[in-house]
mmCIF file of C-alpha atoms in Angstrom:
data_model
loop_
_atom_site.group_PDB
_atom_site.id
_atom_site.type_symbol
_atom_site.label_atom_id
_atom_site.label_comp_id
_atom_site.label_asym_id
_atom_site.label_seq_id
_atom_site.Cartn_x
_atom_site.Cartn_y
_atom_site.Cartn_z
ATOM 1 C CA MET H 1 17.721 -6.567 -0.981
ATOM 2 C CA GLN H 2 14.624 -8.941 -0.832
ATOM 3 C CA ASN H 3 13.243 -10.810 -3.748
ATOM 4 C CA ILE H 4 10.286 -13.138 -2.820
ATOM 5 C CA SER H 5 7.955 -15.283 -5.172
ATOM 6 C CA PHE H 6 4.556 -16.820 -3.627
ATOM 7 C CA THR H 7 2.530 -19.493 -5.700
ATOM 8 C CA ILE H 8 -0.959 -20.255 -4.667
ATOM 9 C CA ALA H 9 -2.729 -23.229 -5.504
ATOM 10 C CA ALA H 10 -6.248 -23.451 -6.899
ATOM 11 C CA GLU H 11 -8.687 -22.555 -3.864
ATOM 12 C CA GLY H 12 -5.812 -21.475 -1.961
ATOM 13 C CA SER H 13 -5.278 -18.258 -0.862
ATOM 14 C CA LEU H 14 -2.346 -15.869 1.021
ATOM 15 C CA PHE H 15 -2.840 -12.831 3.447
ATOM 16 C CA LEU H 16 -0.060 -10.703 3.783
ATOM 17 C CA LEU H 17 -0.469 -8.110 6.537
ATOM 18 C CA PRO H 18 3.039 -7.073 7.731
ATOM 19 C CA ASP H 19 3.627 -4.462 9.939
ATOM 20 C CA PRO H 20 4.899 -1.007 8.165
ATOM 21 C CA VAL H 21 8.413 -0.981 6.795
ATOM 22 C CA THR H 22 10.128 1.972 8.744
ATOM 23 C CA CYS H 23 13.424 2.929 7.290
ATOM 24 C CA PHE H 24 16.316 4.227 9.120
ATOM 25 C CA GLN H 25 18.264 7.586 8.182
ATOM 26 C CA SER H 26 20.135 6.756 4.994
ATOM 27 C CA ALA H 27 18.812 3.567 4.562
ATOM 28 C CA SER H 28 18.325 1.874 1.230
ATOM 29 C CA TYR H 29 15.437 -0.527 1.016
ATOM 30 C CA HIS H 30 14.512 -2.639 -2.108
ATOM 31 C CA GLN H 31 11.925 -5.426 -2.262
ATOM 32 C CA THR H 32 10.643 -7.327 -5.004
ATOM 33 C CA GLN H 33 7.610 -9.845 -4.527
ATOM 34 C CA THR H 34 5.926 -11.946 -7.470
ATOM 35 C CA PHE H 35 2.531 -13.564 -6.602
ATOM 36 C CA GLN H 36 1.295 -16.442 -8.969
ATOM 37 C CA LEU H 37 -1.973 -17.458 -8.739
ATOM 38 C CA SER H 38 -4.225 -20.303 -9.835
ATOM 39 C CA GLN H 39 -7.611 -19.084 -11.396
ATOM 40 C CA ASP H 40 -9.446 -19.766 -8.139
ATOM 41 C CA ALA H 41 -7.089 -18.275 -5.977
ATOM 42 C CA SER H 42 -7.155 -15.263 -3.702
ATOM 43 C CA ILE H 43 -4.712 -12.734 -2.022
ATOM 44 C CA VAL H 44 -4.710 -9.553 0.210
ATOM 45 C CA VAL H 45 -1.103 -8.027 0.326
ATOM 46 C CA LEU H 46 -0.547 -5.089 2.279
ATOM 47 C CA ASP H 47 2.700 -3.118 1.436
ATOM 48 C CA TRP H 48 3.093 -0.082 3.551
ATOM 49 C CA LEU H 49 5.975 1.917 4.815
ATOM 50 C CA THR H 50 6.154 5.240 7.242
ATOM 51 C CA SER H 51 8.070 8.006 6.853
ATOM 52 C CA GLY H 52 10.875 6.537 9.610
ATOM 53 C CA ARG H 53 11.977 6.890 13.021
ATOM 54 C CA MET H 54 9.831 10.131 13.858
ATOM 55 C CA SER H 55 10.844 9.861 17.424
ATOM 56 C CA ILE H 56 14.328 10.721 16.920
ATOM 57 C CA GLY H 57 13.996 12.952 14.205
ATOM 58 C CA GLU H 58 14.258 10.853 11.499
ATOM 59 C CA GLU H 59 11.338 11.801 8.980
ATOM 60 C CA TRP H 60 11.801 10.887 5.239
ATOM 61 C CA ALA H 61 15.764 10.559 5.965
ATOM 62 C CA PHE H 62 16.234 7.344 4.237
ATOM 63 C CA SER H 63 17.987 7.560 0.841
ATOM 64 C CA ARG H 64 15.850 4.953 -1.166
ATOM 65 C CA TYR H 65 12.976 2.830 -1.044
ATOM 66 C CA TYR H 66 11.528 0.521 -3.817
ATOM 67 C CA SER H 67 8.882 -2.060 -3.657
ATOM 68 C CA SER H 68 7.312 -3.723 -6.427
ATOM 69 C CA ASN H 69 4.258 -6.064 -6.122
ATOM 70 C CA GLU H 70 3.372 -8.349 -9.225
ATOM 71 C CA VAL H 71 0.404 -10.477 -9.513
ATOM 72 C CA TRP H 72 0.284 -13.123 -12.155
ATOM 73 C CA VAL H 73 -2.916 -15.366 -12.570
ATOM 74 C CA GLU H 74 -2.638 -18.862 -14.874
ATOM 75 C CA GLY H 75 0.478 -16.854 -16.631
ATOM 76 C CA LYS H 76 -1.074 -13.510 -17.216
ATOM 77 C CA ARG H 77 0.120 -10.392 -15.006
ATOM 78 C CA VAL H 78 -2.964 -8.467 -13.793
ATOM 79 C CA ALA H 79 -1.372 -5.980 -11.836
ATOM 80 C CA LYS H 80 2.042 -4.283 -10.821
ATOM 81 C CA ASP H 81 2.449 -2.121 -8.642
ATOM 82 C CA VAL H 82 5.716 -0.032 -7.987
ATOM 83 C CA MET H 83 6.856 2.713 -5.203
ATOM 84 C CA LEU H 84 10.176 4.388 -5.781
ATOM 85 C CA LEU H 85 10.939 7.155 -3.535
ATOM 86 C CA ASP H 86 14.635 8.796 -3.275
ATOM 87 C CA GLU H 87 16.467 11.700 -3.026
ATOM 88 C CA GLU H 88 16.447 14.156 -5.833
ATOM 89 C CA GLN H 89 20.232 14.672 -7.191
ATOM 90 C CA ALA H 90 21.306 18.591 -7.858
ATOM 91 C CA ASP H 91 21.361 18.983 -11.486
ATOM 92 C CA SER H 92 23.205 22.166 -12.892
ATOM 93 C CA MET H 93 21.725 22.245 -16.103
ATOM 94 C CA ASN H 94 18.169 22.557 -14.032
ATOM 95 C CA LYS H 95 17.222 25.737 -12.622
ATOM 96 C CA VAL H 96 14.170 24.047 -10.655
ATOM 97 C CA PRO H 97 15.596 23.588 -6.578
ATOM 98 C CA VAL H 98 15.904 20.162 -5.528
ATOM 99 C CA ARG H 99 12.868 18.909 -3.022
ATOM 100 C CA THR H 100 13.532 16.737 -0.326
ATOM 101 C CA LEU H 101 11.430 13.636 0.232
ATOM 102 C CA SER H 102 10.119 15.656 2.986
ATOM 103 C CA ASP H 103 8.847 18.353 0.816
ATOM 104 C CA ARG H 104 7.547 16.009 -1.585
ATOM 105 C CA LEU H 105 5.496 13.610 0.294
ATOM 106 C CA ALA H 106 4.237 16.218 3.140
ATOM 107 C CA PRO H 107 1.482 16.262 4.663
ATOM 108 C CA TYR H 108 1.561 12.489 4.896
ATOM 109 C CA SER H 109 3.717 10.151 6.757
ATOM 110 C CA CYS H 110 1.878 6.682 5.965
ATOM 111 C CA TYR H 111 1.537 5.276 2.833
ATOM 112 C CA ALA H 112 -0.076 1.911 2.196
ATOM 113 C CA MET H 113 -1.031 -0.213 -1.197
ATOM 114 C CA VAL H 114 -3.575 -3.160 -0.723
ATOM 115 C CA ILE H 115 -3.990 -5.628 -3.416
ATOM 116 C CA LEU H 116 -6.892 -7.767 -3.144
ATOM 117 C CA TYR H 117 -7.901 -10.815 -5.857
ATOM 118 C CA GLY H 118 -9.938 -13.740 -5.979
ATOM 119 C CA PRO H 119 -13.315 -15.176 -4.512
ATOM 120 C CA LEU H 120 -12.694 -14.738 -0.955
ATOM 121 C CA VAL H 121 -12.193 -10.894 -1.243
ATOM 122 C CA LYS H 122 -15.371 -10.280 -3.349
ATOM 123 C CA THR H 123 -17.752 -8.916 -0.692
ATOM 124 C CA THR H 124 -14.551 -6.549 0.358
ATOM 125 C CA LEU H 125 -14.164 -5.436 -2.930
ATOM 126 C CA MET H 126 -18.111 -4.600 -3.349
ATOM 127 C CA HIS H 127 -18.104 -2.811 0.012
ATOM 128 C CA LEU H 128 -14.918 -0.588 -0.765
ATOM 129 C CA SER H 129 -16.334 0.280 -4.518
ATOM 130 C CA ALA H 130 -19.614 1.099 -2.671
ATOM 131 C CA LEU H 131 -17.540 3.468 0.012
ATOM 132 C CA TYR H 132 -15.303 5.065 -3.042
ATOM 133 C CA ASP H 133 -18.742 5.825 -5.227
ATOM 134 C CA GLN H 134 -19.736 7.926 -2.312
ATOM 135 C CA ILE H 135 -16.726 10.002 -2.443
ATOM 136 C CA SER H 136 -16.715 13.592 -3.348
ATOM 137 C CA ILE H 137 -13.913 15.663 -4.788
ATOM 138 C CA PHE H 138 -13.390 19.069 -4.365
ATOM 139 C CA ARG H 139 -10.637 21.434 -3.535
ATOM 140 C CA THR H 140 -9.731 22.255 0.096
ATOM 141 C CA LYS H 141 -7.323 24.797 1.465
ATOM 142 C CA VAL H 142 -6.093 22.147 4.034
ATOM 143 C CA PRO H 143 -5.444 18.530 2.880
ATOM 144 C CA ARG H 144 -7.522 16.026 4.793
ATOM 145 C CA ASP H 145 -5.974 13.867 7.374
ATOM 146 C CA MET H 146 -5.848 10.301 5.419
ATOM 147 C CA VAL H 147 -6.666 9.968 1.441
ATOM 148 C CA TRP H 148 -7.509 7.017 -0.496
ATOM 149 C CA SER H 149 -8.143 5.560 -4.068
ATOM 150 C CA LEU H 150 -9.443 2.267 -5.532
ATOM 151 C CA SER H 151 -8.123 0.775 -8.983
ATOM 152 C CA PRO H 152 -9.883 -2.195 -10.380
ATOM 153 C CA ILE H 153 -7.094 -4.592 -11.678
ATOM 154 C CA SER H 154 -9.736 -7.462 -13.379
ATOM 155 C CA VAL H 155 -13.241 -7.435 -13.916
ATOM 156 C CA HIS H 156 -14.623 -7.450 -10.628
ATOM 157 C CA SER H 157 -12.117 -10.210 -9.581
ATOM 158 C CA GLY H 158 -9.462 -7.612 -7.998
ATOM 159 C CA ALA H 159 -8.300 -4.331 -7.234
ATOM 160 C CA ILE H 160 -5.473 -1.989 -5.837
ATOM 161 C CA VAL H 161 -6.268 0.380 -2.990
ATOM 162 C CA ARG H 162 -3.898 2.843 -2.050
ATOM 163 C CA VAL H 163 -4.595 5.430 1.273
ATOM 164 C CA ALA H 164 -2.088 8.234 2.469
ATOM 165 C CA GLY H 165 -2.264 9.358 5.804
ATOM 166 C CA LYS H 166 -0.826 11.758 8.248
ATOM 167 C CA GLU H 167 -0.309 9.280 11.039
ATOM 168 C CA THR H 168 0.156 5.433 10.484
ATOM 169 C CA GLU H 169 -2.588 4.953 13.096
ATOM 170 C CA THR H 170 -4.892 6.755 11.127
ATOM 171 C CA VAL H 171 -4.259 4.575 8.015
ATOM 172 C CA ARG H 172 -4.172 1.112 10.485
ATOM 173 C CA ARG H 173 -7.663 2.270 11.508
ATOM 174 C CA TRP H 174 -8.918 2.730 8.410
ATOM 175 C CA LEU H 175 -7.707 -0.454 6.845
ATOM 176 C CA GLY H 176 -8.883 -2.083 9.969
ATOM 177 C CA GLN H 177 -12.417 -0.726 9.288
ATOM 178 C CA SER H 178 -12.084 -0.947 5.390
ATOM 179 C CA LEU H 179 -11.035 -4.577 5.391
ATOM 180 C CA GLN H 180 -13.504 -5.882 8.036
ATOM 181 C CA GLY H 181 -14.883 -8.247 5.834
ATOM 182 C CA LEU H 182 -11.607 -10.345 5.511
ATOM 183 C CA GLN H 183 -12.430 -11.596 9.245
ATOM 184 C CA ASP H 184 -14.158 -14.522 8.485
ATOM 185 C CA ALA H 185 -11.143 -15.942 6.000
ATOM 186 C CA ILE H 186 -8.253 -15.174 8.255
ATOM 187 C CA GLY H 187 -9.909 -15.503 11.596
ATOM 188 C CA ARG H 188 -10.514 -12.659 13.933
ATOM 189 C CA GLU H 189 -7.358 -13.437 15.611
ATOM 190 C CA VAL H 190 -5.049 -12.950 13.391
ATOM 191 C CA TYR H 191 -7.215 -9.699 11.524
ATOM 192 C CA GLN H 192 -7.270 -7.921 15.038
ATOM 193 C CA LYS H 193 -3.265 -8.359 15.100
ATOM 194 C CA ALA H 194 -2.589 -6.944 11.865
ATOM 195 C CA PHE H 195 -4.952 -4.092 12.346
ATOM 196 C CA GLN H 196 -5.123 -3.091 16.342
#
């Protein structure tokens, strides 16, 4: 279990861009992250996971994954995102067959969530909003290699981006291209390390 709290002062920033979590077989992962921001602070939080160690046949083989991210600005919660993945338990009263994580999450093997908030991310938010406005939704017979969504969390101040992809590298490339506006704030070298 991992609980982390961050405090970001006025005009400060935090860019949390880790590698994706990759759980081993039967693993139980639990993470809670809380971000306390002053009004003019900025954050970018990337929280993502892969289906497991696919090279040795461990795809969605962990027992439980829980990740919670909460953002507070001046004592007011502006966002909370929770992802809980666990194996369904058989229920003798329920006639519906139990579905594995793999059955429920296929065809995607990488899921990512990005929280963006504050003045340093406004240009990136405008770019993402413009991209999102261009999306046409229609039914397809074959799932796309990657899908994404954008949810505003505060009027023109933040958003949550969710991405699902068949391959981790597809998600990494998309994040790298879509969040390019952050390079100036965090530096080219750090940005490239996070997304290449």
